[in-house]
Coordinates of C-alpha atoms in Angstrom, one line a residue:
Chain A
X19 CA -52.4 16.7 -101.5
X20 CA -51.4 13.9 -99.1
X21 CA -53.0 14.1 -95.7
X22 CA -50.5 15.1 -93.0
X23 CA -51.6 12.5 -90.5
X24 CA -49.1 13.2 -87.8
X25 CA -50.3 16.8 -87.4
X26 CA -53.7 15.7 -86.4
X27 CA -52.7 12.7 -84.2
X28 CA -51.8 12.7 -80.5
X29 CA -49.7 9.6 -81.0
X30 CA -48.1 8.9 -84.4
X31 CA -45.9 5.8 -84.7
X32 CA -44.1 5.1 -87.9
X33 CA -41.6 2.5 -89.1
X34 CA -41.2 1.2 -85.5
X35 CA -38.8 -1.7 -85.1
X36 CA -38.0 -3.3 -81.8
X37 CA -35.6 -6.1 -80.8
X38 CA -35.1 -8.3 -77.7
X39 CA -31.5 -9.2 -78.2
X40 CA -31.2 -11.1 -81.5
X41 CA -34.9 -11.4 -81.8
X42 CA -36.5 -8.8 -84.1
X43 CA -40.0 -8.5 -82.7
X44 CA -41.6 -5.4 -84.4
X45 CA -41.2 -4.9 -88.1
X46 CA -42.2 -1.4 -89.1
X47 CA -45.3 -0.7 -87.0
X48 CA -47.4 2.2 -88.2
X49 CA -50.2 3.6 -86.1
X50 CA -51.9 6.9 -85.4
X51 CA -54.2 7.7 -82.5
X52 CA -56.3 10.9 -82.2
X53 CA -56.7 12.6 -78.9
X54 CA -59.6 11.1 -77.0
X55 CA -59.7 7.9 -79.1
X56 CA -59.8 4.4 -77.7
X57 CA -57.9 2.0 -80.0
X58 CA -57.3 -1.6 -79.4
X59 CA -54.5 -3.8 -80.6
X60 CA -55.7 -7.2 -81.5
X61 CA -53.7 -10.2 -82.6
X62 CA -52.5 -13.7 -81.7
X63 CA -50.0 -14.4 -79.0
X64 CA -46.6 -13.3 -80.1
X65 CA -47.9 -10.9 -82.7
X66 CA -46.1 -8.0 -81.0
X67 CA -48.9 -6.2 -79.2
X68 CA -47.2 -6.0 -75.8
X69 CA -43.9 -5.1 -77.4
X70 CA -45.6 -2.3 -79.2
X71 CA -46.8 -0.8 -75.9
X72 CA -43.4 -1.4 -74.4
X73 CA -41.6 0.2 -77.3
X74 CA -43.8 3.3 -77.1
X75 CA -42.9 3.5 -73.4
X76 CA -39.3 3.0 -74.2
X77 CA -38.8 -0.2 -72.2
X78 CA -37.5 -2.5 -74.9
X79 CA -33.7 -3.1 -75.2
X80 CA -33.5 -1.7 -78.7
X81 CA -36.0 0.2 -81.0
X82 CA -35.8 2.4 -84.1
X83 CA -38.3 4.4 -86.2
X84 CA -40.4 7.3 -85.0
X85 CA -42.8 7.8 -82.2
X86 CA -44.2 11.2 -82.0
X87 CA -46.4 12.2 -79.1
X88 CA -48.0 15.6 -79.0
X89 CA -45.5 16.7 -81.6
X90 CA -42.5 15.4 -79.6
X91 CA -40.2 12.7 -80.9
X92 CA -39.8 10.0 -78.2
X93 CA -37.3 7.7 -79.8
X94 CA -34.0 8.3 -78.1
X95 CA -35.5 9.7 -74.9
X96 CA -34.9 7.9 -71.6
X97 CA -37.8 6.0 -70.2
X98 CA -38.6 8.5 -67.4
X99 CA -38.6 11.4 -69.8
X100 CA -41.2 9.6 -72.0
X101 CA -43.4 9.1 -69.0
X102 CA -43.0 12.7 -68.0
X103 CA -44.6 13.8 -71.3
X104 CA -47.8 12.3 -70.1
X105 CA -47.8 8.6 -71.1
X106 CA -48.6 6.0 -68.6
X107 CA -48.3 2.2 -68.8
X108 CA -50.2 -0.5 -67.1
X109 CA -48.3 -3.8 -67.6
X110 CA -49.9 -7.1 -68.3
X111 CA -48.4 -8.6 -65.1
X112 CA -49.8 -5.5 -63.2
X113 CA -46.6 -4.7 -61.5
X114 CA -47.9 -4.3 -58.0
X115 CA -45.1 -3.9 -55.5
X116 CA -45.0 -6.4 -52.7
X117 CA -42.8 -4.2 -50.5
X118 CA -45.3 -1.3 -50.7
X119 CA -48.6 -0.9 -49.0
X120 CA -51.7 -0.5 -51.1
X121 CA -51.7 3.2 -50.4
X122 CA -48.0 3.5 -51.3
X123 CA -48.6 1.6 -54.5
X124 CA -51.3 4.0 -55.4
X125 CA -49.3 7.1 -54.6
X126 CA -46.0 5.9 -56.1
X127 CA -46.2 7.3 -59.7
X128 CA -45.2 11.0 -59.6
X129 CA -47.4 13.6 -61.3
X130 CA -46.5 14.2 -64.9
X131 CA -49.1 16.7 -65.8
X132 CA -52.2 18.6 -64.6
X133 CA -55.7 17.1 -64.5
X134 CA -55.0 13.8 -62.8
X135 CA -57.9 12.2 -60.9
X136 CA -58.1 13.0 -57.2
X137 CA -57.8 10.3 -54.6
X138 CA -61.5 10.8 -53.9
X139 CA -62.4 10.3 -57.5
X140 CA -60.2 7.1 -57.7
X141 CA -61.8 5.7 -54.5
X142 CA -65.2 6.4 -56.1
X143 CA -64.2 4.5 -59.2
X144 CA -62.7 1.6 -57.1
X145 CA -64.3 1.5 -53.7
X146 CA -62.3 -1.7 -52.9
X147 CA -59.1 0.2 -52.9
X148 CA -60.4 2.6 -50.3
X149 CA -61.4 -0.3 -48.1
X150 CA -58.0 -2.0 -48.5
X151 CA -55.7 1.0 -48.6
X152 CA -54.0 0.0 -45.3
X153 CA -53.1 -3.5 -46.5
X154 CA -49.3 -3.7 -45.9
X155 CA -48.4 -5.6 -49.0
X156 CA -49.9 -4.6 -52.4
X157 CA -49.6 -8.1 -53.6
X158 CA -52.0 -9.4 -50.8
X159 CA -54.9 -8.0 -52.9
X160 CA -56.9 -10.3 -55.1
X161 CA -56.1 -10.4 -58.8
X162 CA -59.0 -8.1 -59.6
X163 CA -58.1 -5.6 -56.9
X164 CA -54.5 -5.6 -58.1
X165 CA -55.7 -4.8 -61.6
X166 CA -57.8 -2.0 -60.3
X167 CA -54.8 -0.7 -58.3
X168 CA -52.6 -0.9 -61.4
X169 CA -55.1 1.2 -63.4
X170 CA -55.9 3.5 -60.5
X171 CA -52.3 4.6 -59.9
X172 CA -51.8 5.8 -63.4
X173 CA -55.0 7.9 -63.3
X174 CA -53.6 10.1 -60.5
X175 CA -50.6 11.3 -62.4
X176 CA -52.2 13.5 -65.1
X177 CA -51.0 11.3 -67.9
X178 CA -53.3 11.7 -71.0
X179 CA -52.3 8.6 -73.0
X180 CA -52.9 5.3 -71.2
X181 CA -51.3 2.1 -72.5
X182 CA -53.3 -0.8 -71.0
X183 CA -52.0 -4.3 -71.5
X184 CA -54.6 -7.0 -71.1
X185 CA -56.4 -5.5 -68.2
X186 CA -59.0 -8.3 -68.1
X187 CA -56.7 -11.2 -68.2
X188 CA -57.6 -13.9 -65.7
X189 CA -60.3 -12.0 -64.0
X190 CA -63.8 -13.0 -63.0
X191 CA -66.6 -11.8 -65.3
X192 CA -68.0 -9.3 -62.8
X193 CA -64.5 -7.7 -62.5
X194 CA -64.1 -7.7 -66.2
X195 CA -67.4 -5.8 -66.4
X196 CA -66.2 -3.3 -63.8
X197 CA -62.9 -2.7 -65.7
X198 CA -65.0 -2.2 -68.9
X199 CA -67.2 0.4 -67.2
X200 CA -64.0 2.1 -65.9
X201 CA -62.4 2.2 -69.3
X202 CA -65.6 3.6 -70.9
X203 CA -65.7 6.3 -68.1
X204 CA -62.0 7.2 -68.7
X205 CA -62.7 7.6 -72.4
X206 CA -65.6 9.9 -71.6
X207 CA -63.3 11.9 -69.4
X208 CA -61.1 12.5 -72.4
X209 CA -58.3 10.0 -71.8
X210 CA -56.6 8.6 -74.9
X211 CA -56.3 4.8 -74.6
X212 CA -54.3 2.2 -76.5
X213 CA -55.6 -1.1 -75.3
X214 CA -54.1 -4.6 -75.9
X215 CA -56.7 -7.2 -75.4
X216 CA -57.1 -10.9 -76.1
X217 CA -60.8 -10.8 -75.1
X218 CA -62.0 -9.1 -78.2
X219 CA -65.6 -9.3 -77.3
X220 CA -64.7 -7.1 -74.4
X221 CA -62.7 -4.8 -76.7
X222 CA -65.4 -4.7 -79.4
X223 CA -67.8 -3.0 -77.1
X224 CA -65.4 -0.3 -76.1
X225 CA -63.2 0.8 -78.9
X226 CA -63.4 3.4 -81.7
X227 CA -61.1 1.3 -83.8
X228 CA -59.3 -2.0 -83.8
X229 CA -55.8 -2.5 -85.2
X230 CA -54.9 -6.1 -86.0
X231 CA -51.3 -7.1 -85.6
X232 CA -49.5 -10.1 -87.2
X233 CA -45.8 -10.9 -87.2
X234 CA -44.8 -7.6 -85.7
X235 CA -46.7 -5.1 -87.8
X236 CA -50.3 -3.8 -88.3
X237 CA -52.1 -5.7 -91.0
X238 CA -55.6 -4.3 -90.8
X239 CA -57.8 -1.7 -89.3
X240 CA -61.5 -2.2 -88.5
X241 CA -63.6 0.6 -87.2
X242 CA -65.7 0.0 -84.1
X243 CA -69.0 0.3 -86.0
X244 CA -67.8 -2.2 -88.7
X245 CA -67.0 -4.9 -86.2
X246 CA -70.1 -7.0 -86.8
X247 CA -69.7 -7.1 -90.6
X248 CA -66.0 -8.1 -90.2
X249 CA -66.4 -10.8 -87.7
X250 CA -65.4 -13.6 -90.1
X251 CA -62.2 -11.8 -91.0
X252 CA -61.4 -11.1 -87.4
X253 CA -61.9 -14.7 -86.4
X254 CA -59.4 -15.7 -89.1
X255 CA -56.9 -13.1 -87.8
X256 CA -57.2 -14.2 -84.3
X257 CA -57.6 -17.9 -84.9
X258 CA -60.6 -18.2 -82.7
Chain B
X12 CA -18.6 -6.1 -5.0
X13 CA -21.4 -8.3 -6.4
X14 CA -20.8 -10.6 -9.4
X15 CA -23.0 -11.8 -12.3
X16 CA -22.3 -15.5 -13.3
X17 CA -18.9 -15.1 -11.5
X18 CA -17.9 -12.1 -13.6
X19 CA -17.5 -8.6 -12.0
X20 CA -20.2 -6.3 -13.5
X21 CA -17.6 -3.7 -14.5
X22 CA -16.0 -6.3 -16.8
X23 CA -19.3 -7.7 -18.0
X24 CA -20.9 -4.4 -18.9
X25 CA -17.6 -2.9 -20.1
X26 CA -17.3 -5.7 -22.6
X27 CA -20.9 -5.4 -23.6
X28 CA -20.4 -1.8 -24.3
X29 CA -17.3 -2.6 -26.4
X30 CA -19.3 -5.2 -28.2
X31 CA -22.1 -2.7 -28.9
X32 CA -19.5 -0.2 -30.2
X33 CA -18.2 -2.8 -32.6
X34 CA -21.8 -3.6 -33.4
X35 CA -22.4 0.1 -34.3
X36 CA -19.8 -0.2 -37.0
X37 CA -21.1 -3.6 -38.2
X38 CA -24.6 -2.2 -38.3
X39 CA -23.7 1.0 -40.3
X40 CA -21.5 -0.9 -42.7
X41 CA -23.9 -3.8 -43.3
X42 CA -26.8 -1.4 -43.6
X43 CA -25.0 0.4 -46.5
X44 CA -24.2 -3.0 -48.1
X45 CA -27.8 -4.1 -47.8
X46 CA -29.1 -0.8 -49.3
X47 CA -26.6 -0.9 -52.2
X48 CA -27.3 -4.6 -52.9
X49 CA -31.0 -4.0 -52.9
X50 CA -31.0 -1.2 -55.4
X51 CA -27.9 -2.0 -57.5
X52 CA -27.5 -5.8 -57.2
X53 CA -23.9 -5.1 -56.5
X54 CA -22.0 -6.7 -53.6
X55 CA -19.9 -3.8 -52.7
X56 CA -16.5 -5.2 -51.8
X57 CA -15.1 -1.7 -51.7
X58 CA -17.1 -0.8 -48.7
X59 CA -14.2 -1.3 -46.3
X60 CA -12.0 1.0 -48.5
X61 CA -14.7 3.7 -48.3
X62 CA -14.8 3.3 -44.5
X63 CA -11.1 3.8 -44.5
X64 CA -11.4 6.8 -46.8
X65 CA -13.8 8.3 -44.3
X66 CA -11.3 8.0 -41.5
X67 CA -8.5 9.4 -43.7
X68 CA -10.8 12.3 -44.9
X69 CA -11.3 13.2 -41.2
X70 CA -7.5 13.1 -40.6
X71 CA -6.8 15.1 -43.7
X72 CA -9.4 17.7 -43.0
X73 CA -7.7 18.3 -39.6
X74 CA -4.1 18.1 -40.8
X75 CA -4.4 20.1 -44.0
X76 CA -7.4 22.4 -43.4
X77 CA -7.6 22.6 -39.6
X78 CA -11.2 21.4 -39.6
X79 CA -12.0 19.4 -36.5
X80 CA -14.1 16.3 -35.7
X81 CA -17.6 17.9 -36.1
X82 CA -16.7 19.3 -39.5
X83 CA -15.4 15.9 -40.5
X84 CA -18.6 14.3 -39.3
X85 CA -20.4 16.4 -42.0
X86 CA -17.8 16.8 -44.7
X87 CA -16.1 13.4 -44.8
X88 CA -19.3 11.5 -45.7
X89 CA -20.1 14.0 -48.3
X90 CA -16.6 13.7 -49.9
X91 CA -16.6 10.0 -49.7
X92 CA -20.2 9.7 -50.9
X93 CA -19.4 12.0 -53.9
X94 CA -16.5 9.8 -54.8
X95 CA -18.8 6.8 -54.6
X96 CA -21.3 8.6 -57.0
X97 CA -18.4 9.3 -59.4
X98 CA -17.4 5.6 -59.3
X99 CA -21.0 4.5 -59.9
X100 CA -21.6 6.9 -62.8
X101 CA -18.3 6.2 -64.6
X102 CA -17.7 2.5 -64.0
X103 CA -20.2 0.6 -61.9
X104 CA -23.2 1.5 -64.0
X105 CA -21.8 -0.5 -66.8
X106 CA -22.0 -3.7 -64.9
X107 CA -25.7 -3.9 -63.9
X108 CA -26.8 -6.1 -66.8
X109 CA -24.1 -8.6 -66.0
X110 CA -23.8 -11.3 -63.3
X111 CA -23.3 -10.3 -59.7
X112 CA -19.8 -11.6 -59.9
X113 CA -18.6 -8.8 -62.1
X114 CA -19.7 -6.1 -59.6
X115 CA -18.1 -8.1 -56.8
X116 CA -14.8 -8.5 -58.8
X117 CA -14.8 -4.8 -59.8
X118 CA -15.4 -3.5 -56.3
X119 CA -12.8 -5.9 -54.9
X120 CA -10.3 -4.6 -57.4
X121 CA -11.3 -1.0 -56.6
X122 CA -10.7 -1.7 -52.9
X123 CA -7.2 -3.0 -53.6
X124 CA -6.4 0.1 -55.7
X125 CA -7.7 2.5 -53.1
X126 CA -5.9 0.8 -50.3
X127 CA -2.7 0.6 -52.3
X128 CA -2.8 4.3 -53.0
X129 CA -3.3 5.3 -49.4
X130 CA -0.6 2.9 -48.3
X131 CA 1.8 4.4 -50.8
X132 CA 1.0 7.9 -49.5
X133 CA 0.6 7.4 -45.8
X134 CA 2.4 4.1 -45.0
X135 CA 0.8 1.2 -43.2
X136 CA 1.7 2.1 -39.6
X137 CA -1.3 4.3 -38.9
X138 CA -2.0 7.9 -38.0
X139 CA -3.3 9.3 -34.7
X140 CA -6.6 11.1 -34.5
X141 CA -7.7 12.5 -31.2
X142 CA -11.0 12.2 -29.4
X143 CA -12.6 15.7 -29.6
X144 CA -11.9 17.6 -26.4
X145 CA -15.5 17.8 -25.1
X146 CA -15.8 14.0 -25.2
X147 CA -12.6 13.0 -23.5
X148 CA -13.0 11.1 -20.2
X149 CA -16.1 9.4 -19.1
X150 CA -18.2 8.8 -16.1
X151 CA -18.7 6.0 -13.6
X152 CA -22.3 4.8 -13.8
X153 CA -21.8 2.6 -10.7
X154 CA -22.1 -0.7 -12.6
X155 CA -19.7 0.3 -15.3
X156 CA -17.4 3.1 -16.6
X157 CA -18.8 4.9 -19.7
X158 CA -16.3 6.7 -21.8
X159 CA -18.2 9.7 -23.3
X160 CA -16.9 9.3 -26.8
X161 CA -17.9 5.6 -27.0
X162 CA -21.3 6.5 -25.8
X163 CA -21.5 9.1 -28.5
X164 CA -20.5 6.6 -31.2
X165 CA -23.2 4.2 -30.0
X166 CA -25.9 6.9 -29.9
X167 CA -24.8 8.3 -33.3
X168 CA -24.9 4.9 -34.9
X169 CA -28.4 4.1 -33.5
X170 CA -29.7 7.4 -34.7
X171 CA -28.2 7.0 -38.2
X172 CA -29.3 3.4 -38.6
X173 CA -32.9 4.0 -37.5
X174 CA -33.1 7.2 -39.4
X175 CA -32.1 5.3 -42.5
X176 CA -34.7 2.6 -41.7
X177 CA -37.3 5.3 -41.2
X178 CA -36.6 7.0 -44.5
X179 CA -36.6 3.7 -46.4
X180 CA -39.7 2.2 -44.8
X181 CA -41.9 5.2 -44.1
X182 CA -41.3 7.9 -46.7
X183 CA -42.1 8.5 -50.3
X184 CA -38.4 8.5 -51.2
X185 CA -38.1 5.1 -49.5
X186 CA -41.1 3.9 -51.5
X187 CA -39.2 4.7 -54.7
X188 CA -36.3 2.8 -53.3
X189 CA -38.3 -0.3 -52.3
X190 CA -40.2 -0.2 -55.6
X191 CA -37.0 0.3 -57.5
X192 CA -35.5 -2.7 -55.8
X193 CA -38.4 -4.8 -57.0
X194 CA -38.9 -3.5 -60.5
X195 CA -36.7 -0.6 -61.6
X196 CA -38.0 -0.6 -65.2
X197 CA -41.6 -0.1 -64.1
X198 CA -40.7 2.6 -61.7
X199 CA -38.8 4.4 -64.4
X200 CA -41.8 4.0 -66.7
X201 CA -43.8 6.0 -64.2
X202 CA -41.5 8.9 -64.8
X203 CA -39.0 8.5 -61.9
X204 CA -35.4 9.1 -62.8
X205 CA -34.2 5.7 -61.7
X206 CA -30.6 6.0 -62.8
X207 CA -30.3 9.1 -60.6
X208 CA -31.8 7.3 -57.6
X209 CA -29.4 4.4 -58.1
X210 CA -26.4 6.8 -58.2
X211 CA -27.7 8.5 -55.0
X212 CA -28.3 5.2 -53.3
X213 CA -24.8 4.1 -53.9
X214 CA -23.5 7.5 -52.8
X215 CA -25.6 7.2 -49.6
X216 CA -24.4 3.7 -48.8
X217 CA -20.8 4.8 -49.4
X218 CA -21.3 8.0 -47.3
X219 CA -22.6 5.8 -44.5
X220 CA -19.3 3.8 -44.7
X221 CA -17.4 7.1 -44.7
X222 CA -19.3 8.3 -41.6
X223 CA -18.5 5.1 -39.9
X224 CA -14.9 5.7 -40.7
X225 CA -15.0 9.2 -39.2
X226 CA -16.5 7.8 -36.0
X227 CA -13.9 5.1 -35.9
X228 CA -10.9 7.4 -36.4
X229 CA -10.6 8.4 -32.7
X230 CA -11.1 4.8 -31.5
X231 CA -9.0 2.8 -33.9
X232 CA -5.9 4.1 -35.5
X233 CA -6.3 5.6 -39.0
X234 CA -4.6 3.3 -41.4
X235 CA -5.0 2.0 -44.9
X236 CA -5.9 -1.5 -43.9
X237 CA -8.5 -0.6 -41.2
X238 CA -11.3 -1.4 -43.7
X239 CA -10.1 -4.7 -45.0
X240 CA -9.8 -6.0 -41.5
X241 CA -13.3 -5.0 -40.6
X242 CA -15.0 -5.8 -43.9
X243 CA -14.5 -9.6 -43.4
X244 CA -16.5 -9.5 -40.3
X245 CA -19.1 -7.2 -41.8
X246 CA -19.6 -9.7 -44.7
X247 CA -20.2 -12.4 -42.1
X248 CA -22.8 -10.1 -40.5
X249 CA -24.4 -9.6 -43.9
X250 CA -24.5 -13.4 -44.5
X251 CA -26.1 -13.9 -41.1
X252 CA -28.7 -11.1 -41.5
X253 CA -29.4 -11.9 -45.1
X254 CA -28.7 -9.4 -47.9
X255 CA -31.4 -7.0 -48.8
X256 CA -33.1 -6.5 -45.4
X257 CA -32.6 -3.0 -43.9
X258 CA -33.8 -3.9 -40.4
X259 CA -32.1 -7.2 -40.6
X260 CA -28.7 -5.5 -41.2
X261 CA -29.2 -3.2 -38.3
X262 CA -30.4 -5.7 -35.8
X263 CA -27.8 -8.3 -36.8
X264 CA -25.0 -5.8 -36.7
X265 CA -25.7 -4.7 -33.1
X266 CA -26.6 -8.2 -32.0
X267 CA -23.4 -9.8 -33.3
X268 CA -21.3 -7.0 -31.7
X269 CA -22.9 -7.8 -28.4
X270 CA -22.4 -11.6 -28.9
X271 CA -18.7 -10.9 -29.6
X272 CA -18.4 -8.7 -26.5
X273 CA -20.0 -11.3 -24.3
X274 CA -17.8 -14.0 -25.7
X275 CA -14.8 -11.9 -24.7
X276 CA -16.0 -12.1 -21.1
X277 CA -17.0 -15.8 -21.0
X278 CA -14.7 -17.5 -23.4
X279 CA -12.1 -15.0 -24.7
X280 CA -10.3 -17.6 -26.9
X281 CA -13.4 -17.7 -29.2
X282 CA -14.1 -14.0 -29.4
X283 CA -12.5 -13.5 -32.8
X284 CA -14.2 -16.6 -34.3
X285 CA -17.6 -16.5 -32.7
X286 CA -19.2 -14.5 -35.5
X287 CA -18.0 -17.1 -38.1
X288 CA -19.4 -19.9 -35.9
X289 CA -22.7 -18.1 -35.8
X290 CA -22.5 -17.6 -39.6
X291 CA -21.9 -21.4 -40.2
X292 CA -24.9 -22.2 -38.0
X293 CA -27.1 -19.8 -39.7
X294 CA -26.1 -21.1 -43.1
X295 CA -27.0 -24.6 -42.0
X296 CA -30.4 -23.6 -40.7
X297 CA -31.4 -20.7 -42.9
X298 CA -29.2 -20.3 -45.9
X299 CA -30.9 -17.0 -46.9
X300 CA -30.0 -15.4 -43.6
X301 CA -32.1 -14.6 -40.5
X302 CA -34.0 -11.8 -42.2
X303 CA -33.4 -12.8 -45.9
X304 CA -36.2 -13.8 -48.2
X305 CA -35.8 -17.3 -49.7
X306 CA -35.3 -17.5 -53.4

């Protein structure tokens, strides 16, 4: 009897296609994520990793296929409804608002469910944000602090699935380490995380599974424990 | 009687007050334009028509339903604002992905249609609307005569403008607006119903124009072209202040009203052009406007 994968998965994506205007970027993406899992999307630039996150979130101009989250079909829902089901997105460019203070940036996303982190818990995770919460422009923060803020603000909301797009890009090693600890802690707290990462050594240490993307679809899956034995294959995929 | 720079104080302060009254309308209208432009990227050329509709709504509430000025102050902005939301939801919302020019052309055309309809119905000569009984007359402050109603207009405008500023800059709702102005997609990805906020923003900006129209009804005559005369100056104010700055719109509106009033005292010949002279100077020195952000 075939295994009914969608019944067991928190997120189940099948035959996902996405377009930016004339450009057909995703060609039938298939992926499943169990509740509490941490899965990375690996692949070269332009493979469709960011677009996959954006398509799940609903912020691509056109998409088709099926995205089921917690049993609910998300294709066809407006973006804010998708977010309200408990999915949160942290974009690669971080998206910190210049016209909002650090505190306003942190408090901006509305609650979408129970169980979000309290402000105290967030400040414990990111002490820098407490120290700088009165900074009038969110964009005055350093790159690392902006990344912390971008992650922190989606932890408040009660979202259970986090879509993180290259959270370590362009950051100093010590900050990368801090982000890594944070992600590990979030996984331990029961968050489900889909992580896009170029720095696969960073990802290798964190993830339960790695999905490899090429030309707009998933071409391989490597479990976290099998990463060492698959290093050669991965390096070929990623061109490193 | 003493004089200031050779001008009797009654004349000087009287003209300054008139200037501030005009400035009240400039401020309320350019504030609405700035808020709408920030959130919708639409240069709302129909703003003058909505202002006119506010004045007519006040007149009609009185003539047809017997509802006086204070009711009009409440109901006319709601009516005009609701009409604005209807326009946004049915027509304007289709233009956001296009160039600014389409929004400008659409709202310009809309203004012509609205004005044409009112002109067809009510003629172009204007309808009288009285000052509410409690606010007739005025008092002599010694250095000038203050008509009560004009004082009320000035106070109401200051309260409304700074109330709006407070909401936008200091509240959660305002944070949604500011964030939505910067990156509406991301704000919606946080679960905020951005299309609804956009519609309400437009409705609010339009309601502000409607409120200005109600306040203007007892001062200027209620006629279909009252908005198109004013909107030219308001756009000059917007150019000077720089689109997109709430505080800039308010300060520039009052400031230019005052400059216009003072010009009437010292060099009356230039009073109707002084704002455009200021606009030309500002464009030479700071093309983005006094409070605008470059780029």
